[in-house]
Every structure is written in C-alpha cells, then in structure tokens.
PDB file of N, CA and C in Angstrom:
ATOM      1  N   UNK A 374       2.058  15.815 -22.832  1.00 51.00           N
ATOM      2  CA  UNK A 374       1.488  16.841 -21.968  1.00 51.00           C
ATOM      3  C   UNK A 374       0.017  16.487 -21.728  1.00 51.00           C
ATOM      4  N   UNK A 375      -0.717  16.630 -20.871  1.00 53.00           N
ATOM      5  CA  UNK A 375      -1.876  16.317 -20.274  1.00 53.00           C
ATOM      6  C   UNK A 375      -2.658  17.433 -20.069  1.00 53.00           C
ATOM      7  N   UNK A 376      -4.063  17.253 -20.058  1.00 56.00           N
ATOM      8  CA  UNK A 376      -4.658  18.336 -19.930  1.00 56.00           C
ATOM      9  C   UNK A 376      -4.439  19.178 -18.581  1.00 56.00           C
ATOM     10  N   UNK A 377      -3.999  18.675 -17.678  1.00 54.00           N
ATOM     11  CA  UNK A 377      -4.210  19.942 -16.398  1.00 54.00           C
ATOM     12  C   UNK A 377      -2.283  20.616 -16.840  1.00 54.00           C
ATOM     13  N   UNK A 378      -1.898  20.430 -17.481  1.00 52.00           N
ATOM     14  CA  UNK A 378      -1.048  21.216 -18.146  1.00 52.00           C
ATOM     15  C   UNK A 378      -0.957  21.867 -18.984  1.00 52.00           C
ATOM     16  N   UNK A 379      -2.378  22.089 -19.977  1.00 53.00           N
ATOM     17  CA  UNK A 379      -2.514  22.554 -20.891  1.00 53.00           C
ATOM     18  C   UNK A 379      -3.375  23.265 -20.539  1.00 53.00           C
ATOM     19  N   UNK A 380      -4.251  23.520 -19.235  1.00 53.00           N
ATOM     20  CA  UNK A 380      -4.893  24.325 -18.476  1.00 53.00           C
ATOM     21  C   UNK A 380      -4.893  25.655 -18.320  1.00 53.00           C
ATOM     22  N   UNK A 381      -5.070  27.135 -18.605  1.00 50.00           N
ATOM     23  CA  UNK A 381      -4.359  28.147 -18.231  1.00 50.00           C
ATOM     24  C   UNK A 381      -5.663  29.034 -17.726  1.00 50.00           C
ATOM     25  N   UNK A 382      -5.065  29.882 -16.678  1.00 47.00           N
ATOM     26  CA  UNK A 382      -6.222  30.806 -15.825  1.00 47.00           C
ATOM     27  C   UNK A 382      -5.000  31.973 -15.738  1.00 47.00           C
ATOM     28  N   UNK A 383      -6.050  32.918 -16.342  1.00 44.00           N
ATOM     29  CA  UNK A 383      -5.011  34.484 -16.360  1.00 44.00           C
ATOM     30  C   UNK A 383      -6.385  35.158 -15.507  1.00 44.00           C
ATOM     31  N   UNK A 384      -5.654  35.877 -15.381  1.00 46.00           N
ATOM     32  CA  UNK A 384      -6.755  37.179 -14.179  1.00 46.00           C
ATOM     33  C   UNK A 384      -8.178  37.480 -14.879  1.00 46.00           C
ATOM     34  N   UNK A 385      -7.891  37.779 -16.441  1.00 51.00           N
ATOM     35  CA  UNK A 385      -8.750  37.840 -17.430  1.00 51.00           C
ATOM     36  C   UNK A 385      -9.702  37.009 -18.072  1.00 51.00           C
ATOM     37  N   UNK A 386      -8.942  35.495 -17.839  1.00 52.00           N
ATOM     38  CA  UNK A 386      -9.564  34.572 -18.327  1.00 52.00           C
ATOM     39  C   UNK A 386     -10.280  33.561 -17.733  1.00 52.00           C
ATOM     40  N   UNK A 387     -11.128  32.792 -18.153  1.00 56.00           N
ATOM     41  CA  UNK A 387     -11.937  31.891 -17.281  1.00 56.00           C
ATOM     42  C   UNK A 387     -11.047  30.414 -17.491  1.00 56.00           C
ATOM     43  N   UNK A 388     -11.262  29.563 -16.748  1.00 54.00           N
ATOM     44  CA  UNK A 388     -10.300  28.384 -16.485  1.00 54.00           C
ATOM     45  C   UNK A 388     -10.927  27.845 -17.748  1.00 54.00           C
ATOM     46  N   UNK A 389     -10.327  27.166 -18.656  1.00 58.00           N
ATOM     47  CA  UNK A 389     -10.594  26.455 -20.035  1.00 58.00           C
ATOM     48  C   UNK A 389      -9.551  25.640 -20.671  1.00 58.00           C
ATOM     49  N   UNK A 390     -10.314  24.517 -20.799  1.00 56.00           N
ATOM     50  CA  UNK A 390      -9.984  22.689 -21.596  1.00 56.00           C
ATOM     51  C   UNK A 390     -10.201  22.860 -23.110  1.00 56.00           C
ATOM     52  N   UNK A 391      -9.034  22.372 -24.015  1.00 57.00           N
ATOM     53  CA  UNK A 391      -9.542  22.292 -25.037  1.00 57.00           C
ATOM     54  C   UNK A 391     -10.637  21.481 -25.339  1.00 57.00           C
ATOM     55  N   UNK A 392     -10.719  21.463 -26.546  1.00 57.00           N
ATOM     56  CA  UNK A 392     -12.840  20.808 -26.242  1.00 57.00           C
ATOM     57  C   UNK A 392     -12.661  19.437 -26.506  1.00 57.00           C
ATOM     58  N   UNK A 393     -11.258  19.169 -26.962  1.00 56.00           N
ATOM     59  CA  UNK A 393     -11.145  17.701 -27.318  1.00 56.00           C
ATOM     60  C   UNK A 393     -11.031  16.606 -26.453  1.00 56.00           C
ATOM     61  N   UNK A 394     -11.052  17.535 -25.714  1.00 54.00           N
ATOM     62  CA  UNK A 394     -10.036  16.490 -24.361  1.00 54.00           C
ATOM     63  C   UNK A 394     -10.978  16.993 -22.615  1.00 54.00           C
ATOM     64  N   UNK A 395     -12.197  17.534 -23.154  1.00 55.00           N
ATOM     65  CA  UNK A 395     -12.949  17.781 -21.913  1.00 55.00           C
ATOM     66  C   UNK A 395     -13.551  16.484 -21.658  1.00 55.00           C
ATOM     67  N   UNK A 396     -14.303  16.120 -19.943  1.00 56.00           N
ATOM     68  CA  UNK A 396     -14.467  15.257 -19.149  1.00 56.00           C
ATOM     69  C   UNK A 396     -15.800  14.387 -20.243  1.00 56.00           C
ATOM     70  N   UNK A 397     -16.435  14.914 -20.524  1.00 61.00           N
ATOM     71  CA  UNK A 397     -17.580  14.388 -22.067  1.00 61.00           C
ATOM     72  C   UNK A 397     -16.923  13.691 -22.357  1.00 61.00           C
ATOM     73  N   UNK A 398     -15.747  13.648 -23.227  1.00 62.00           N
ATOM     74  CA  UNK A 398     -14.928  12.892 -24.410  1.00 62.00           C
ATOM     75  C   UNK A 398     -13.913  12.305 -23.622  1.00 62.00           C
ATOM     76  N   UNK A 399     -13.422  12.243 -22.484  1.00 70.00           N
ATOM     77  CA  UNK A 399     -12.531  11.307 -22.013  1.00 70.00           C
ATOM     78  C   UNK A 399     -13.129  10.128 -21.550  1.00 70.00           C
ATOM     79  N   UNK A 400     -11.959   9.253 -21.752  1.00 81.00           N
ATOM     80  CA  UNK A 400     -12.265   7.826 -21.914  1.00 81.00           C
ATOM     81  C   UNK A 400     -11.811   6.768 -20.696  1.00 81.00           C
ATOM     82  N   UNK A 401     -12.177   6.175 -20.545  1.00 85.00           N
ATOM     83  CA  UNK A 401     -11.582   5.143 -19.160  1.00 85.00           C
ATOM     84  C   UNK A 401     -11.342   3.647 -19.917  1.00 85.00           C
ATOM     85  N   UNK A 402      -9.945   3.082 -20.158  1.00 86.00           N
ATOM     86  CA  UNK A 402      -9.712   2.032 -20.348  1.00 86.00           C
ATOM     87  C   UNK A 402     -10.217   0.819 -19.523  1.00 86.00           C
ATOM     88  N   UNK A 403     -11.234  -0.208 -19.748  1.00 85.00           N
ATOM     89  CA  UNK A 403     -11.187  -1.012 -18.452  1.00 85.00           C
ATOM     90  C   UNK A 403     -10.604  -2.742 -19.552  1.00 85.00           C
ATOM     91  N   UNK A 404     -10.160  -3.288 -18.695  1.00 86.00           N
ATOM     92  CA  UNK A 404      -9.797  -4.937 -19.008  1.00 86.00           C
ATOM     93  C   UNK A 404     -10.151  -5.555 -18.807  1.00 86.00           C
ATOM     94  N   UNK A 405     -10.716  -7.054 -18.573  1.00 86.00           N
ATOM     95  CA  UNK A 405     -10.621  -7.961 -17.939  1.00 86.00           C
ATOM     96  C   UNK A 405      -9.371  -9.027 -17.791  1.00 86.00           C
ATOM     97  N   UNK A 406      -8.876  -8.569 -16.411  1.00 88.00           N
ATOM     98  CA  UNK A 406      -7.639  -9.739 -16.110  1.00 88.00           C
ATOM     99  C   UNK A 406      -8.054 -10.588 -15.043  1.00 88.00           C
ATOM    100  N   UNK A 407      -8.258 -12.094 -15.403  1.00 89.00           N
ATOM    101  CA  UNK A 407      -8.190 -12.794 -14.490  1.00 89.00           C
ATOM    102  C   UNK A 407      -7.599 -13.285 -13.548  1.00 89.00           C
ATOM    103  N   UNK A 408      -5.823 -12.645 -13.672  1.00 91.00           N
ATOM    104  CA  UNK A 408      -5.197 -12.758 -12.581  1.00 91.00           C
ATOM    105  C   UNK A 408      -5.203 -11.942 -11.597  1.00 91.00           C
ATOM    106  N   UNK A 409      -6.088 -11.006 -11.672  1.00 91.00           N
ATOM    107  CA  UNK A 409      -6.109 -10.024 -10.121  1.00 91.00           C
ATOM    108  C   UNK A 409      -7.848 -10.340  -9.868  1.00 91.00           C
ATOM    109  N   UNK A 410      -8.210 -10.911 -10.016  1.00 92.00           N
ATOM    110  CA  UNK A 410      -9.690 -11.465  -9.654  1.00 92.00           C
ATOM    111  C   UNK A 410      -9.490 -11.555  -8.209  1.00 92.00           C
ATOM    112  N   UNK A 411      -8.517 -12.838  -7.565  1.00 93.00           N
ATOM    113  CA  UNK A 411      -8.557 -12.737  -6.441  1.00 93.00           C
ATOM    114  C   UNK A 411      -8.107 -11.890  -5.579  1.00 93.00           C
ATOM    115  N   UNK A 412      -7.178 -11.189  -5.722  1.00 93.00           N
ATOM    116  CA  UNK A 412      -6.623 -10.125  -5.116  1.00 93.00           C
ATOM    117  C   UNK A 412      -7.972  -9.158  -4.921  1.00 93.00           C
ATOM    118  N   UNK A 413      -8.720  -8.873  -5.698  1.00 93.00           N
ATOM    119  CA  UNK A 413      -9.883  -7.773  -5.500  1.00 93.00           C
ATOM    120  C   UNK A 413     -10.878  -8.320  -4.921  1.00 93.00           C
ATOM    121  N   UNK A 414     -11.153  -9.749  -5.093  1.00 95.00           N
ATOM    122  CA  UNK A 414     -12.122 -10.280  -4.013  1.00 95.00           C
ATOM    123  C   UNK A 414     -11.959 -10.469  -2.944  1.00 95.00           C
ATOM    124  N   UNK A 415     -10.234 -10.544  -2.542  1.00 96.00           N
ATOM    125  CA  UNK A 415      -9.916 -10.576  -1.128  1.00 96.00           C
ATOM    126  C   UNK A 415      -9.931  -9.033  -0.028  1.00 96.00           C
ATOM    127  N   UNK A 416      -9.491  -7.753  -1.214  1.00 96.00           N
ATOM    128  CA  UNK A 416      -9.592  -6.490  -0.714  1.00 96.00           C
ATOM    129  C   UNK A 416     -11.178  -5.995  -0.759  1.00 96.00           C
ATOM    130  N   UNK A 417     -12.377  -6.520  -1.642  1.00 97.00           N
ATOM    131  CA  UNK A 417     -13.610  -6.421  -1.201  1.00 97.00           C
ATOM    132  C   UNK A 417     -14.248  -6.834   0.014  1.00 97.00           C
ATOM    133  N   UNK A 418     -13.654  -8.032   0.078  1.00 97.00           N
ATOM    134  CA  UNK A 418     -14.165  -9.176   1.285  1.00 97.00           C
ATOM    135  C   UNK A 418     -13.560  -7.827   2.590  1.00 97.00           C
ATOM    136  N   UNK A 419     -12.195  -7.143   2.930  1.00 98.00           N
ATOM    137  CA  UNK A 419     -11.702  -6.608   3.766  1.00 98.00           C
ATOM    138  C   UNK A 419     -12.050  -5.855   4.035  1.00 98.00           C
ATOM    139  N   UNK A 420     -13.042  -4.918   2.927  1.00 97.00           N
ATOM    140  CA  UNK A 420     -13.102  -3.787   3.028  1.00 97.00           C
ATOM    141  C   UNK A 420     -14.868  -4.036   3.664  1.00 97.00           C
ATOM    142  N   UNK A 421     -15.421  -5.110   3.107  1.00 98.00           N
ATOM    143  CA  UNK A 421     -16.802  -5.352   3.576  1.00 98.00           C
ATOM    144  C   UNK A 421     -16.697  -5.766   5.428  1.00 98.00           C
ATOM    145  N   UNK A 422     -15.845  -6.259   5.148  1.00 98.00           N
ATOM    146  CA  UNK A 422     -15.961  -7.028   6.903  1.00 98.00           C
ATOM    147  C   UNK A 422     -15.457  -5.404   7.453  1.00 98.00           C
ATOM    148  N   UNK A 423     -14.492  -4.871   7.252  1.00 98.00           N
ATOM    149  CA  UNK A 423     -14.472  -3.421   8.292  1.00 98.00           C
ATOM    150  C   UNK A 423     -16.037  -2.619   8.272  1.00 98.00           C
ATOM    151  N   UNK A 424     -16.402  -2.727   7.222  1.00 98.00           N
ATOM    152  CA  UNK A 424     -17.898  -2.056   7.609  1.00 98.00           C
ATOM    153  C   UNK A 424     -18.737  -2.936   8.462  1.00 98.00           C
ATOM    154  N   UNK A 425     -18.905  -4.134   8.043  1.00 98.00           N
ATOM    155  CA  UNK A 425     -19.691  -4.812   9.707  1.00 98.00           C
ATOM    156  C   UNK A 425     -19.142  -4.728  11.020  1.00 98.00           C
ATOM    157  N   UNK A 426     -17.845  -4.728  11.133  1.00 98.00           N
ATOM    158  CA  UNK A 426     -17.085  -4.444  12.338  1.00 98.00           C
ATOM    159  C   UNK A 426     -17.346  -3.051  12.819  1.00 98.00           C
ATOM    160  N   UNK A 427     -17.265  -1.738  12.231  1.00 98.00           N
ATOM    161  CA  UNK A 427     -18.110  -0.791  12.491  1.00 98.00           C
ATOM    162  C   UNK A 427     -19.176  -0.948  12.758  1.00 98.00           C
ATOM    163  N   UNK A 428     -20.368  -0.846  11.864  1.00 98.00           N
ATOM    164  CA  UNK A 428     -21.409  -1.018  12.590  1.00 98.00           C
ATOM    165  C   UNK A 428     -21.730  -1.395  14.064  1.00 98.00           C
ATOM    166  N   UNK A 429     -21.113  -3.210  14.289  1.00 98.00           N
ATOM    167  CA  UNK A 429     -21.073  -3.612  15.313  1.00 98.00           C
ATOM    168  C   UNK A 429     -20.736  -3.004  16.376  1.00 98.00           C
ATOM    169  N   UNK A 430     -19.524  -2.183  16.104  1.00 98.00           N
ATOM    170  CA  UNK A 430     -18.978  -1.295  17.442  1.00 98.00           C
ATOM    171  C   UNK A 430     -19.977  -0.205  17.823  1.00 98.00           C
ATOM    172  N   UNK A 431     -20.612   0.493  16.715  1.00 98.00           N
ATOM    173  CA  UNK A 431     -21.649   1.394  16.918  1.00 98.00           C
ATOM    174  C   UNK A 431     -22.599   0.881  17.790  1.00 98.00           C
ATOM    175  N   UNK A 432     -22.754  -0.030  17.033  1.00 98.00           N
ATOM    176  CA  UNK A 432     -24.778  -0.876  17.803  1.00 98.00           C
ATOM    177  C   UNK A 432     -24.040  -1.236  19.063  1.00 98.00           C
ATOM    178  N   UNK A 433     -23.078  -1.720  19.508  1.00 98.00           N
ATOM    179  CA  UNK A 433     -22.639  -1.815  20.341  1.00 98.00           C
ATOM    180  C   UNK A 433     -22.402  -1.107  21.598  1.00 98.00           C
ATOM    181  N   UNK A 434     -21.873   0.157  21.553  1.00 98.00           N
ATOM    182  CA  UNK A 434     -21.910   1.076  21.958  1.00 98.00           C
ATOM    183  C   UNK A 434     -23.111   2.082  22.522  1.00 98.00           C
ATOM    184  N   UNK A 435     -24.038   1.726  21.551  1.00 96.00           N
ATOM    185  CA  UNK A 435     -25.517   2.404  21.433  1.00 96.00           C
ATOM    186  C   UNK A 435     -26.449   1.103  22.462  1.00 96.00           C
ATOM    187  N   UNK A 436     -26.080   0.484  22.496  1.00 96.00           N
ATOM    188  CA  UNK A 436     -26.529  -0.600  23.804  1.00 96.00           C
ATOM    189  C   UNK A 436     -26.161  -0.087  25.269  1.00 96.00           C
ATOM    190  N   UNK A 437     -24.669  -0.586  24.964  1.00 96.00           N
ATOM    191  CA  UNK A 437     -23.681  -0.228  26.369  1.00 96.00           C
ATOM    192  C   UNK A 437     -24.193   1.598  27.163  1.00 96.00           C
ATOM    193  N   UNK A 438     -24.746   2.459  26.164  1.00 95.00           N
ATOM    194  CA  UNK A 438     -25.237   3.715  26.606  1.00 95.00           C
ATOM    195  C   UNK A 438     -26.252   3.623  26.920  1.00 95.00           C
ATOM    196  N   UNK A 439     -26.925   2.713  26.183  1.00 93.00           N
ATOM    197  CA  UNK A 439     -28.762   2.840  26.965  1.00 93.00           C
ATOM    198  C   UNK A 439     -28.454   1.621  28.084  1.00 93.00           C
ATOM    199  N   UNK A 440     -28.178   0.674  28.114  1.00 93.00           N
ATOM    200  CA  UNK A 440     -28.193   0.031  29.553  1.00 93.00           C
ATOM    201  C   UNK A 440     -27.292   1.195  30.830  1.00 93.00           C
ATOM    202  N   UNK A 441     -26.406   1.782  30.688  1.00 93.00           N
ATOM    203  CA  UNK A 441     -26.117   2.567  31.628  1.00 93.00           C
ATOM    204  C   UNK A 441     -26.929   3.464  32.207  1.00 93.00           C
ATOM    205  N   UNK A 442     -27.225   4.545  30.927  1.00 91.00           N
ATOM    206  CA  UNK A 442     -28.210   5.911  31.124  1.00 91.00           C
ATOM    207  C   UNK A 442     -29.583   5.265  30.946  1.00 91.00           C
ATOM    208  N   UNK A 443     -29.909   4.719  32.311  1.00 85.00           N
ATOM    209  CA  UNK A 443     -31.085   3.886  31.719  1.00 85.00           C
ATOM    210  C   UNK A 443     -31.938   4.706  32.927  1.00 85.00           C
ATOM    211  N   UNK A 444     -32.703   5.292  32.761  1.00 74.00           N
ATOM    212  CA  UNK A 444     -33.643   6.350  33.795  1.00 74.00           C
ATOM    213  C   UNK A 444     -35.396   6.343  33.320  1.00 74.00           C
ATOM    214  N   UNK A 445     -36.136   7.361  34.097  1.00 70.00           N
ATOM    215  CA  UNK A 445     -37.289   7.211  33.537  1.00 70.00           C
ATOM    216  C   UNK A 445     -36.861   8.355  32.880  1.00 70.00           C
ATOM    217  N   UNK A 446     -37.546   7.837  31.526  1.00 68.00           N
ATOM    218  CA  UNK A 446     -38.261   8.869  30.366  1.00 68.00           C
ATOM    219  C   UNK A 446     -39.703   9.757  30.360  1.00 68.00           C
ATOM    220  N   UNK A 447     -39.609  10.601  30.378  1.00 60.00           N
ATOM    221  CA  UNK A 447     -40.921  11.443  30.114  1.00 60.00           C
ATOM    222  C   UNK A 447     -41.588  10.922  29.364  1.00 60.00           C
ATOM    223  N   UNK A 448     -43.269  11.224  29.355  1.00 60.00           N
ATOM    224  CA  UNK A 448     -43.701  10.942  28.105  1.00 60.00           C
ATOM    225  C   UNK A 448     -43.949  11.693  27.615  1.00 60.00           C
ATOM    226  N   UNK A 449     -44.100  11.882  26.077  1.00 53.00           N
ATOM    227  CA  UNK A 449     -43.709  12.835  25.174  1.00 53.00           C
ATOM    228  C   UNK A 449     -45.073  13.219  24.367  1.00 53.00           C
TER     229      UNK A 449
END
C-alpha cells in the first residue's frame, strides 16, 4: 500500500501522511546505466533541437510582421 492510499480526509479532518513516509523522508533511487546513455542523449539532442526550431519560427515570424506592418512610427 502506498502513501496516497494511506491518505484519509474526513469532513473533520485535515489531509494527513504518516510522518514516516512524508515528502522530507522520501527517497529517489537514481543508477548509473550505461546502456541507456545513448538513448537519453539522443531524446536530449530532440528535445533541444525542437526548442531552436521554435524559437526560429518565432524570430521568424516576428520579422515576417515587421517587414509587412512596416509604417511610420510616432515618436515616443
């Protein structure tokens, strides 16, 4: 059983974790496996290039609008 099962909220009561097992004292297993090295450098690499590809479309876009709406400006 896991804590959000061991969870209970009555009308009366306030939402409450036993104390052993609150977010303080929980733990995160990490490993090192060298066989998914590349796999995560290839989904970093994917996930980095969609953010330059955004950008690009932005700045892009933000060009394509000022060469169109291209008028005199007030001065300010």
């Amino acid at each position: 059983m896991n804590i959000l099962d061991r969870l209970s909220l009555n009308e009366s009561e306030e939402l409450t974790a036993p104390a052993d097992e609150t977010s303080a004292t929980a733990s995160i297993e990490l490993e090192w496996k060298p066989d998914t090295l590349q796999d995560s450098l290839i989904m970093t690499g994917k996930g980095m290039m969609g953010v330059f590809v955004v950008i690009g479309a932005i700045s892009l876009m933000i060009f394509i609008m000022n060469k169109l709406f291209k008028g005199k400006r007030g001065k300010a």
